[in-house]
Coordinates of C-alpha atoms in Angstrom, one line a residue:
Chain A
X1070 CA 87.0 71.4 88.6
X1071 CA 86.9 70.8 84.8
X1072 CA 89.6 73.3 84.1
X1073 CA 92.3 71.4 86.0
X1074 CA 92.0 68.5 83.5
X1075 CA 94.3 68.4 80.6
X1076 CA 92.5 66.8 77.8
X1077 CA 92.6 66.2 74.1
X1078 CA 89.6 67.3 72.2
X1079 CA 90.1 65.4 69.1
X1080 CA 92.5 62.5 68.3
X1081 CA 92.8 63.5 64.7
X1082 CA 94.5 66.9 65.2
X1083 CA 96.6 68.5 67.8
X1084 CA 93.9 70.4 69.6
X1085 CA 94.3 70.6 73.3
X1086 CA 93.0 72.5 76.3
X1087 CA 95.6 73.0 79.0
X1088 CA 96.4 75.1 81.9
X1089 CA 99.1 77.7 81.7
X1090 CA 99.6 78.5 85.3
X1091 CA 98.6 79.3 88.1
X1092 CA 102.1 78.5 89.1
X1093 CA 104.0 79.1 85.9
X1094 CA 107.1 81.2 86.3
X1095 CA 106.3 83.4 83.3
X1096 CA 102.8 84.4 84.3
X1097 CA 104.2 87.0 86.7
X1098 CA 102.3 85.9 89.7
X1099 CA 99.4 83.6 90.3
X1100 CA 97.3 83.8 87.2
X1101 CA 95.9 80.9 85.2
X1102 CA 95.4 80.9 81.5
X1103 CA 93.2 78.2 80.0
X1104 CA 94.9 77.8 76.7
X1105 CA 93.3 76.2 73.6
X1106 CA 96.0 75.2 71.2
X1107 CA 96.3 73.4 68.0
X1108 CA 99.8 72.1 68.2
X1109 CA 101.9 75.0 68.9
X1110 CA 99.5 77.6 67.7
X1111 CA 97.0 79.2 70.1
X1112 CA 93.3 79.3 69.4
X1113 CA 92.9 81.5 72.3
X1114 CA 94.1 82.0 75.9
X1115 CA 91.4 82.8 78.4
X1116 CA 92.8 84.3 81.6
X1117 CA 91.4 83.1 84.8
X1118 CA 92.2 85.5 87.6
X1119 CA 91.3 85.9 91.3
X1120 CA 93.9 83.8 93.0
X1121 CA 95.3 86.8 94.7
X1122 CA 92.0 88.5 95.6
X1123 CA 92.4 89.9 99.1
X1124 CA 89.2 92.1 99.1
X1125 CA 91.2 95.2 99.6
X1126 CA 88.2 97.3 98.6
X1127 CA 86.2 95.7 101.3
X1128 CA 88.9 96.3 103.8
X1129 CA 88.9 99.9 102.9
X1130 CA 85.4 100.2 104.2
X1131 CA 86.4 98.9 107.6
X1132 CA 89.6 100.8 108.4
X1133 CA 89.6 104.5 109.0
X1134 CA 90.9 106.8 106.3
X1135 CA 94.5 107.0 107.4
X1136 CA 94.5 103.3 108.4
X1137 CA 93.9 102.1 104.9
X1138 CA 97.2 103.5 103.6
X1139 CA 99.4 100.5 104.4
X1140 CA 96.8 98.3 102.6
X1141 CA 97.2 100.4 99.4
X1142 CA 100.8 99.2 99.2
X1143 CA 99.5 95.7 98.6
X1144 CA 97.4 96.8 95.6
X1145 CA 100.6 97.0 93.5
X1146 CA 103.5 95.8 95.5
X1147 CA 106.0 96.2 92.7
X1148 CA 105.5 100.0 92.6
X1149 CA 103.7 100.7 95.9
X1150 CA 104.2 104.5 95.7
X1151 CA 101.5 104.9 93.1
X1152 CA 98.5 103.4 95.0
X1153 CA 99.8 105.4 98.1
X1154 CA 99.6 108.6 96.1
X1155 CA 96.3 107.8 94.3
X1156 CA 94.5 107.0 97.6
X1157 CA 96.1 110.1 99.3
X1158 CA 95.0 112.4 96.5
X1159 CA 91.5 111.0 96.6
X1160 CA 91.0 111.5 100.3
X1161 CA 92.6 115.0 100.1
X1162 CA 90.0 115.9 97.5
X1163 CA 87.3 114.7 99.9
X1164 CA 88.8 116.5 102.9
X1165 CA 89.8 119.6 100.8
X1166 CA 93.4 119.5 102.1
X1167 CA 96.1 121.5 100.2
X1168 CA 99.3 119.5 100.1
X1169 CA 102.5 121.6 100.6
X1170 CA 104.7 122.1 97.5
X1171 CA 107.7 120.3 99.0
X1172 CA 105.5 117.2 99.8
X1173 CA 104.3 117.2 96.2
X1174 CA 107.9 117.2 95.0
X1175 CA 108.8 114.5 97.4
X1176 CA 105.8 112.5 96.0
X1177 CA 107.0 113.0 92.5
X1178 CA 110.6 112.0 93.3
X1179 CA 109.5 108.9 95.2
X1180 CA 107.0 107.9 92.5
X1181 CA 109.5 108.3 89.7
X1182 CA 112.1 106.3 91.5
X1183 CA 109.5 103.6 92.1
X1184 CA 108.6 103.8 88.4
X1185 CA 112.2 103.1 87.4
X1186 CA 112.3 100.2 89.9
X1187 CA 109.1 98.8 88.6
X1188 CA 110.2 99.0 85.0
X1189 CA 113.5 97.4 85.7
X1190 CA 111.7 94.4 87.2
X1191 CA 109.3 94.3 84.4
X1192 CA 111.9 94.6 81.6
X1193 CA 114.3 92.2 83.3
X1194 CA 111.8 89.5 83.8
X1195 CA 110.4 90.1 80.3
X1196 CA 113.9 89.4 78.9
X1197 CA 114.0 86.3 81.2
X1198 CA 110.7 85.0 79.9
X1199 CA 112.0 85.4 76.3
X1200 CA 115.0 83.4 77.3
X1201 CA 117.7 85.9 78.2
X1202 CA 118.7 85.6 81.8
X1203 CA 121.4 88.2 82.2
X1204 CA 119.3 91.4 81.7
X1205 CA 117.2 90.4 84.7
X1206 CA 120.3 90.5 86.9
X1207 CA 121.3 93.8 85.5
X1208 CA 117.8 95.2 86.2
X1209 CA 117.6 93.8 89.7
X1210 CA 121.1 95.2 90.5
X1211 CA 120.1 98.7 89.6
X1212 CA 116.8 98.3 91.4
X1213 CA 118.7 97.3 94.5
X1214 CA 120.3 100.7 94.6
X1215 CA 116.9 102.4 94.3
X1216 CA 115.6 100.1 97.1
X1217 CA 118.4 101.3 99.2
X1218 CA 117.6 104.9 98.5
X1219 CA 113.9 104.5 99.1
X1220 CA 114.8 102.6 102.3
X1221 CA 116.8 105.5 103.5
X1222 CA 113.9 107.8 102.6
X1223 CA 111.0 105.8 104.2
X1224 CA 112.4 102.7 105.9
X1225 CA 110.8 100.2 103.7
X1226 CA 112.1 98.5 100.5
X1227 CA 108.9 97.0 99.1
X1228 CA 105.7 98.2 100.7
X1229 CA 106.6 101.8 101.2
X1230 CA 103.7 103.3 103.0
X1231 CA 105.4 106.7 102.5
X1232 CA 102.6 109.0 101.4
X1233 CA 100.2 110.4 103.9
X1234 CA 96.9 112.1 103.5
X1235 CA 98.1 115.6 103.5
X1236 CA 101.7 115.1 102.6
X1237 CA 104.5 112.5 103.1
X1238 CA 105.8 110.8 106.1
X1239 CA 109.5 111.8 106.1
X1240 CA 111.6 114.6 104.7
X1241 CA 114.8 113.9 102.7
X1242 CA 117.6 112.4 104.9
X1243 CA 120.9 114.1 105.0
X1244 CA 123.1 113.5 102.0
X1245 CA 120.3 111.7 100.1
X1246 CA 120.0 114.3 97.4
X1247 CA 123.7 113.9 96.4
X1248 CA 123.5 110.1 96.6
X1249 CA 120.5 110.1 94.4
X1250 CA 122.0 112.5 91.9
X1251 CA 125.1 110.3 91.7
X1252 CA 122.9 107.3 91.1
X1253 CA 121.0 109.0 88.3
X1254 CA 124.4 109.9 86.6
X1255 CA 125.3 106.2 86.8
X1256 CA 121.8 105.2 85.8
X1257 CA 121.8 107.2 82.5
X1258 CA 125.0 105.4 81.5
X1259 CA 123.3 102.1 82.6
X1260 CA 120.5 102.7 80.2
X1261 CA 122.9 102.9 77.2
X1262 CA 124.5 99.7 78.4
X1263 CA 121.1 98.1 78.8
X1264 CA 120.1 99.1 75.3
X1265 CA 123.3 97.6 74.0
X1266 CA 122.9 94.5 76.1
X1267 CA 119.3 93.6 75.3
X1268 CA 117.2 96.2 73.5
X1269 CA 119.1 96.2 70.3
X1270 CA 119.9 92.5 70.4
X1271 CA 119.0 90.9 67.1
X1272 CA 117.5 87.8 68.6
X1273 CA 115.5 89.7 71.1
X1274 CA 114.1 92.0 68.5
X1275 CA 113.1 89.1 66.4
X1276 CA 111.2 87.6 69.3
X1277 CA 109.2 90.8 69.9
X1278 CA 108.9 92.8 66.7
X1279 CA 105.5 92.2 64.8
X1280 CA 104.3 90.0 67.7
X1281 CA 100.9 90.4 69.2
X1282 CA 100.1 93.7 67.6
X1283 CA 97.4 95.7 69.4
X1284 CA 96.1 98.6 67.4
X1285 CA 95.5 102.0 69.0
X1286 CA 91.8 101.6 68.5
X1287 CA 91.7 98.3 70.2
X1288 CA 93.9 99.6 73.0
X1289 CA 91.5 102.4 73.8
X1290 CA 88.4 100.2 73.4
X1291 CA 89.8 97.6 75.9
X1292 CA 90.9 100.3 78.3
X1293 CA 94.6 99.7 78.1
X1294 CA 96.5 102.4 79.9
X1295 CA 100.1 103.5 80.5
X1296 CA 102.9 102.1 78.5
X1297 CA 100.6 99.5 76.9
X1298 CA 98.4 102.3 75.5
X1299 CA 101.4 104.4 74.4
X1300 CA 103.0 101.4 72.8
X1301 CA 100.0 101.3 70.6
X1302 CA 100.7 104.8 69.5
X1303 CA 98.1 106.7 71.5
X1304 CA 99.8 109.8 73.0
X1305 CA 98.3 110.1 76.5
X1306 CA 99.8 110.4 79.8
X1307 CA 97.9 111.6 82.9
X1308 CA 101.1 113.3 84.2
X1309 CA 101.0 115.6 81.2
X1310 CA 97.4 115.7 80.1
X1311 CA 95.6 116.0 83.4
X1312 CA 98.5 117.1 85.6
X1313 CA 98.5 116.4 89.4
X1314 CA 100.9 117.2 92.1
X1315 CA 104.1 118.8 91.0
X1316 CA 104.3 117.4 87.5
X1317 CA 103.5 120.7 85.8
X1318 CA 106.9 122.0 86.9
X1319 CA 108.9 119.4 85.1
X1320 CA 110.0 119.2 81.5
X1321 CA 109.7 115.7 80.1
X1322 CA 108.7 113.8 77.1
X1323 CA 106.1 111.0 76.7
X1324 CA 107.6 108.2 74.7
X1325 CA 105.1 106.8 72.2
X1326 CA 105.3 103.7 70.2
X1327 CA 106.0 104.3 66.5
X1328 CA 107.2 101.0 65.3
X1329 CA 110.8 101.2 66.7
X1330 CA 111.8 97.9 65.2
X1331 CA 108.5 96.3 64.0
X1332 CA 105.1 98.0 63.7
X1333 CA 103.2 100.2 66.0
X1334 CA 101.6 98.3 68.9
X1335 CA 103.7 95.2 68.8
X1336 CA 105.5 93.7 71.9
X1337 CA 108.7 95.6 71.1
X1338 CA 107.0 98.9 71.1
X1339 CA 105.5 98.3 74.6
X1340 CA 108.9 97.2 75.7
X1341 CA 110.9 100.0 74.3
X1342 CA 108.4 102.6 75.6
X1343 CA 109.2 101.4 79.1
X1344 CA 112.9 101.7 78.4
X1345 CA 112.6 105.3 77.2
X1346 CA 110.2 106.1 80.1
X1347 CA 112.9 105.2 82.6
X1348 CA 115.2 107.8 81.0
X1349 CA 112.4 110.3 81.3
X1350 CA 111.7 109.4 84.9
X1351 CA 115.4 109.9 85.7
X1352 CA 115.1 113.3 84.1
X1353 CA 112.1 114.2 86.3
X1354 CA 113.8 113.0 89.5
X1355 CA 116.9 115.1 88.6
X1356 CA 114.8 118.2 88.0
X1357 CA 112.8 117.7 91.1
X1358 CA 115.8 117.3 93.3
X1359 CA 117.4 120.4 91.9
X1360 CA 114.2 122.5 92.1
X1361 CA 112.7 121.2 95.3
X1362 CA 111.4 124.1 97.5
X1363 CA 111.9 124.4 101.2
X1364 CA 108.9 124.1 103.4
X1365 CA 106.7 121.8 105.3
X1366 CA 106.1 118.2 104.3
X1367 CA 102.6 117.8 105.8
X1368 CA 99.6 120.1 105.4
X1369 CA 98.7 121.9 108.6
X1370 CA 95.8 120.7 110.7
X1371 CA 95.3 117.3 109.2
X1372 CA 93.0 115.6 111.8
X1373 CA 93.8 112.2 113.1
X1374 CA 90.2 111.1 113.0
X1375 CA 89.1 112.1 109.5
X1376 CA 85.5 112.7 108.9
X1377 CA 85.1 114.1 105.4
X1378 CA 81.8 115.5 104.3
X1379 CA 79.5 113.2 102.5
X1380 CA 80.5 113.1 98.9
X1381 CA 82.9 111.4 96.5
X1382 CA 86.2 111.9 94.8
X1383 CA 88.1 110.3 92.0
X1384 CA 91.9 110.6 91.7
X1385 CA 94.0 109.7 88.7
X1386 CA 97.7 109.0 88.9
X1387 CA 99.9 107.7 86.2
X1388 CA 101.3 104.5 87.8
X1389 CA 104.0 102.3 86.4
X1390 CA 101.3 100.2 84.8
X1391 CA 99.3 103.2 83.6
X1392 CA 96.4 105.2 84.9
X1393 CA 95.4 104.2 88.4
X1394 CA 92.2 105.8 89.7
X1395 CA 91.0 105.7 93.2
X1396 CA 87.3 106.4 93.7
X1397 CA 86.5 107.1 97.4
X1398 CA 82.9 107.6 98.6
X1399 CA 82.3 109.2 102.0
X1400 CA 79.0 109.2 103.9
X1401 CA 80.3 111.6 106.6
X1402 CA 81.6 109.1 109.1
X1403 CA 85.2 108.3 109.9
X1404 CA 85.2 105.3 107.6
X1405 CA 85.1 105.3 103.9
X1406 CA 81.7 104.1 102.5
X1407 CA 83.4 102.7 99.4
X1408 CA 86.9 102.6 98.1
X1409 CA 87.5 101.5 94.6
X1410 CA 90.9 101.0 92.9
X1411 CA 90.9 100.9 89.1
X1412 CA 94.1 99.5 88.0
X1413 CA 96.0 99.1 84.7
X1414 CA 96.7 95.4 85.0
X1415 CA 93.0 94.5 85.4
X1416 CA 92.0 96.0 82.0
X1417 CA 95.2 94.7 80.4
X1418 CA 94.2 91.2 81.2
X1419 CA 90.9 91.7 79.4
X1420 CA 92.6 92.1 76.0
X1421 CA 94.6 88.8 76.2
X1422 CA 91.8 86.7 75.0
X1423 CA 91.6 88.7 71.8
X1424 CA 95.3 89.5 71.3
X1425 CA 96.4 85.9 71.9
X1426 CA 94.4 84.3 69.0
X1427 CA 96.8 82.9 66.5
X1428 CA 100.0 83.4 68.5
X1429 CA 102.6 80.7 69.2
X1430 CA 102.7 79.5 72.8
X1431 CA 106.1 81.1 73.2
X1432 CA 104.7 84.4 72.0
X1433 CA 101.9 84.3 74.6
X1434 CA 104.7 84.5 77.1
X1435 CA 106.0 87.6 75.3
X1436 CA 102.5 89.1 75.2
X1437 CA 101.9 88.7 78.9
X1438 CA 105.3 90.0 79.8
X1439 CA 104.9 93.0 77.4
X1440 CA 101.6 94.0 79.1
X1441 CA 103.5 94.0 82.4
X1442 CA 100.6 92.7 84.4
X1443 CA 101.2 92.3 88.2
X1444 CA 98.9 89.7 89.7
X1445 CA 98.0 91.5 92.9
X1446 CA 97.1 94.6 91.0
X1447 CA 94.6 92.6 88.9
X1448 CA 92.9 90.9 91.8
X1449 CA 93.3 93.5 94.6
Chain B
X1175 CA 83.2 120.4 78.1
X1176 CA 81.8 120.6 81.6
X1177 CA 79.3 118.2 83.0
X1178 CA 76.5 120.8 82.7
X1179 CA 77.2 121.4 79.0
X1180 CA 77.2 117.7 78.3
X1181 CA 73.9 117.5 80.4
X1182 CA 72.3 120.1 78.0
X1183 CA 73.3 118.1 75.0
X1184 CA 72.0 114.8 76.5
X1185 CA 68.8 116.5 77.6
X1186 CA 68.2 117.8 74.1
X1187 CA 68.5 114.3 72.8
X1188 CA 67.1 112.0 75.5
X1189 CA 64.7 114.3 77.4
X1190 CA 63.7 113.3 80.9
X1191 CA 65.6 110.0 80.8
X1192 CA 68.6 112.0 81.9
X1193 CA 68.2 113.2 85.5
X1194 CA 69.2 116.6 86.8
X1195 CA 72.8 116.8 88.0
X1196 CA 72.4 116.9 91.7
X1197 CA 73.6 120.0 93.7
X1198 CA 76.9 118.9 95.0
X1199 CA 80.1 120.8 96.1
X1200 CA 82.2 117.8 94.9
X1201 CA 82.4 116.2 91.6
X1202 CA 79.2 116.4 89.5
X1203 CA 77.5 113.4 87.9
X1204 CA 74.5 112.6 85.7
X1205 CA 71.8 110.2 86.7
X1206 CA 70.6 108.1 83.8
X1207 CA 67.5 105.9 83.4
X1208 CA 68.5 102.3 83.4
X1209 CA 66.6 101.4 80.2
X1210 CA 68.3 104.0 78.1
X1211 CA 71.9 103.7 79.3
X1212 CA 73.2 101.8 76.3
X1213 CA 71.8 104.4 73.9
X1214 CA 73.1 107.2 76.1
X1215 CA 76.5 105.7 76.2
X1216 CA 76.6 105.1 72.5
X1217 CA 75.6 108.6 71.9
X1218 CA 78.4 109.9 74.2
X1219 CA 80.9 107.7 72.5
X1220 CA 80.0 108.5 68.9
X1221 CA 78.9 112.1 68.8
X1222 CA 81.5 114.4 67.6
X1223 CA 82.4 116.9 70.2
X1224 CA 81.7 114.4 73.0
X1225 CA 83.9 111.5 71.9
X1226 CA 84.0 109.6 75.1
X1227 CA 86.2 106.8 73.7
X1228 CA 87.6 105.6 77.1
X1229 CA 85.4 103.9 79.6
X1230 CA 87.7 104.5 82.6
X1231 CA 85.9 102.7 85.3
X1232 CA 82.7 100.9 85.9
X1233 CA 81.9 100.1 89.4
X1234 CA 79.0 100.1 92.0
X1235 CA 78.1 101.4 95.3
X1236 CA 75.6 99.6 97.6
X1237 CA 73.0 101.9 99.3
X1238 CA 70.7 99.7 101.4
X1239 CA 68.9 102.8 102.8
X1240 CA 67.7 103.8 99.4
X1241 CA 67.4 100.2 98.4
X1242 CA 69.5 100.7 95.3
X1243 CA 72.8 99.6 94.0
X1244 CA 74.2 102.4 92.1
X1245 CA 76.4 101.6 89.1
X1246 CA 79.0 104.3 88.6
X1247 CA 80.5 104.8 85.2
X1248 CA 83.5 107.0 84.7
X1249 CA 84.2 108.1 81.1
X1250 CA 87.0 110.1 79.6
X1251 CA 87.7 111.6 76.2
X1252 CA 91.2 111.4 75.1
X1253 CA 90.6 113.8 72.3
X1254 CA 88.9 116.6 74.4
X1255 CA 90.4 115.7 77.8
X1256 CA 87.0 115.9 79.5
X1257 CA 85.6 113.5 81.9
X1258 CA 82.0 112.5 82.9
X1259 CA 80.4 110.4 85.6
X1260 CA 77.2 108.6 85.1
X1261 CA 75.1 106.9 87.6
X1262 CA 72.5 104.3 87.1
X1263 CA 70.2 103.1 89.9
X1264 CA 69.3 99.4 90.1
X1265 CA 67.0 97.7 92.5
X1266 CA 68.8 95.8 95.2
X1267 CA 66.4 92.9 95.2
X1268 CA 66.7 92.3 91.4
X1269 CA 69.8 94.2 90.4
X1270 CA 69.9 94.3 86.7
X1271 CA 71.0 96.6 83.9
X1272 CA 71.8 96.4 80.2
X1273 CA 75.4 95.5 79.4
X1274 CA 77.7 98.2 78.0
X1275 CA 80.0 95.6 76.5
X1276 CA 78.8 96.5 73.0
X1277 CA 79.9 100.1 73.4
X1278 CA 83.3 99.7 75.2
X1279 CA 85.0 96.3 75.2
X1280 CA 86.6 97.2 78.5
X1281 CA 83.2 97.1 80.2
X1282 CA 83.3 93.3 79.8
X1283 CA 85.6 92.7 82.6
X1284 CA 84.4 95.6 84.7
X1285 CA 80.9 94.2 84.5
X1286 CA 82.0 90.7 85.5
X1287 CA 83.7 92.3 88.5
X1288 CA 80.5 94.1 89.5
X1289 CA 78.5 91.0 89.0
X1290 CA 80.9 89.0 91.1
X1291 CA 81.1 91.4 94.0
X1292 CA 77.7 93.2 93.9
X1293 CA 75.4 90.7 92.2
X1294 CA 74.3 93.1 89.5
X1295 CA 73.2 91.1 86.4
X1296 CA 74.2 92.7 83.1
X1297 CA 71.7 91.6 80.5
X1298 CA 73.3 91.0 77.1
X1299 CA 76.7 90.4 78.5
X1300 CA 78.5 87.6 76.5
X1301 CA 80.4 86.0 79.3
X1302 CA 78.8 86.9 82.7
X1303 CA 80.8 84.7 85.2
X1304 CA 82.4 85.3 88.5
X1305 CA 85.9 86.7 88.0
X1306 CA 87.6 87.0 91.4
X1307 CA 85.7 84.5 93.5
X1308 CA 85.1 80.8 92.9
X1309 CA 82.1 80.0 90.8
X1310 CA 80.3 78.4 93.7
X1311 CA 80.8 81.3 96.1
X1312 CA 77.7 82.3 98.0
X1313 CA 76.8 86.0 98.4
X1314 CA 78.2 89.2 97.0
X1315 CA 80.9 90.5 99.3
X1316 CA 80.8 94.2 98.5
X1317 CA 77.1 94.5 99.5
X1318 CA 76.8 96.1 102.8
X1319 CA 74.7 93.3 104.3
X1320 CA 77.1 90.5 103.2
X1321 CA 77.6 87.9 105.9
X1322 CA 80.6 85.7 105.7
X1323 CA 79.9 82.0 105.0
X1324 CA 82.2 80.6 107.6
X1325 CA 84.4 78.8 105.0
X1326 CA 84.6 77.4 101.6
X1327 CA 85.0 73.6 100.9
X1328 CA 86.4 72.9 104.3
X1329 CA 88.8 75.9 104.2
X1330 CA 87.8 77.9 107.3
X1331 CA 88.0 81.6 107.4
X1332 CA 88.1 81.6 111.2
X1333 CA 91.5 81.3 112.6
X1334 CA 92.6 81.6 116.2
X1335 CA 95.0 84.3 117.2
X1336 CA 98.5 83.3 116.0
X1337 CA 99.9 84.2 119.4
X1338 CA 97.7 81.6 121.0
X1339 CA 99.0 79.0 118.5
X1340 CA 102.6 80.1 119.1
X1341 CA 102.1 79.8 122.9
X1342 CA 100.7 76.3 122.5
X1343 CA 103.7 75.2 120.4
X1344 CA 105.9 76.7 123.0
X1345 CA 104.3 74.8 125.7
X1346 CA 104.5 71.5 123.8
X1347 CA 108.1 72.1 123.1
X1348 CA 108.8 72.8 126.7
X1349 CA 107.0 69.7 127.9
X1350 CA 109.0 67.7 125.4
X1351 CA 112.2 69.2 126.6
X1352 CA 111.3 68.5 130.2
X1353 CA 110.5 64.9 129.3
X1354 CA 113.7 64.3 127.3
X1355 CA 116.1 66.2 129.6
X1356 CA 118.5 64.0 131.4
X1357 CA 117.3 63.5 135.0
X1358 CA 119.1 65.8 137.4
X1359 CA 122.4 64.2 138.4
X1360 CA 122.3 62.5 141.8
X1361 CA 123.7 64.3 144.7
X1362 CA 127.0 62.4 144.9
X1363 CA 128.0 63.6 141.5
X1364 CA 128.3 67.1 142.7
X1365 CA 131.3 66.7 144.9
X1366 CA 132.9 64.4 142.4
X1367 CA 135.4 66.9 140.9
X1368 CA 136.4 67.8 144.4
X1369 CA 137.4 64.3 145.2
X1370 CA 139.0 62.7 142.1
X1371 CA 139.8 59.4 143.8
X1372 CA 136.1 58.8 144.4
X1373 CA 135.2 59.3 140.8
X1374 CA 135.5 55.8 139.5
X1375 CA 133.1 54.6 142.0
X1376 CA 130.4 57.1 141.0
X1377 CA 127.7 55.5 139.0
X1378 CA 127.2 56.9 135.5
X1379 CA 124.1 58.9 135.1

């Protein structure tokens, strides 16, 4: 267990190897970074992941197709709607099930609410990591309202298990639409307040601007996705570029980093892309609620015991942490032959070793927070 | 570009090392010879018109019946918005293929994961270590014939039904309670309230 020993390499300078984690509050879960520093400056930080590996992919081979749905929640429990949706779409492609339009709208509504909730946690804790405590409370306060709304929708506040293969589990409760629209009105005002509180705070900007710059080329090469990719100036969003579900019907913009306060691809760009994305998500939810068609919420004739033909399917959804792909292989029986979840956090961790070289230790915290990694999503 | 168009371009360049796209109703893919995979991938990444700059996923599927572990590579081009799936067969007994880390950096971690969970060795990989599991783990869990090891460093992976444990705790608590409970009051105590003058003479329990 060499990595657990804190040791000095050389008495003459300040080089040290130390463990940052796995129980460090700013690693966002159980991740260990083996950090080589020279005084306060990092030589590199090597992530050591796997503490939360629960072999979800193996479990997927043992449960039936519908039975795996609650497990997908645990792939990313900060925004559990997205793995739900990704898995559901993959199996629907295998089974050739057409999802009713209303269900697709409900999926979009629930997912965008989950995206807002996830970004609120991410941005709040990011501010807390940097040293500002109050924005976290503001973020969690708004998220609480979203949790209440989602609880009214599907009965759960964290692991939603709302989507089903072929549709969604429940229709909108009575009065939910009005409540949500009222919340969105409030939320748009909150975003202005949040910007004034933290985004345009001089100290905060100085902590993030020009820190840990990731170029667009590197971002693509290392497979960054979602806000991390867009923060580096790459204009790509699965919702717009490879549309799925109801997203073709909505009018929204994709915020792309352009050096809002520093340069393209720094921590502030990644941060501010998320703030702007919350506004766009709010716009999508509003449109979806106003346009939602009447109809069924589950496809007709979805068998309980699913036996898709032998074959395979890949689904891509734009999760809060970027592109999430579910690759499901069927061998014709009622259990999946292979389930694979490709998640954004996993690839985001891969770039830390490169991006952390030369940073200050305090900036490593900013880098990790700005990549918005969620430990269970890395390990699965 | 569709998979068959890409297949034609690859065929022109690499000949028979690119297999025929199998007849499938689902998503098409291209089988690629293991020895040429790095060249093929570099060609796919660097040729104008193909531009597969994003290695979306690299994973594997174990097929004991065919005695292969199939490495599945999903590629995507941001510029042209087209996707491609490549499959490379490796022998189960000595699973090995060249590393794609030199083509896409993201393959580094994906390959470590496949190595960890399937036991495919990627030759030329700069840092091929287990990623999810401890370094001294035995076996490759996502293989179909994986047998659990019964524990790791004294941490067992067998656990009795929690209900059994709860019942035992309950029984212990109940026995404890019965032991500590005050003995039932002697019979004369019962009429005590009815006969106040007799109370002082009642022995205390």
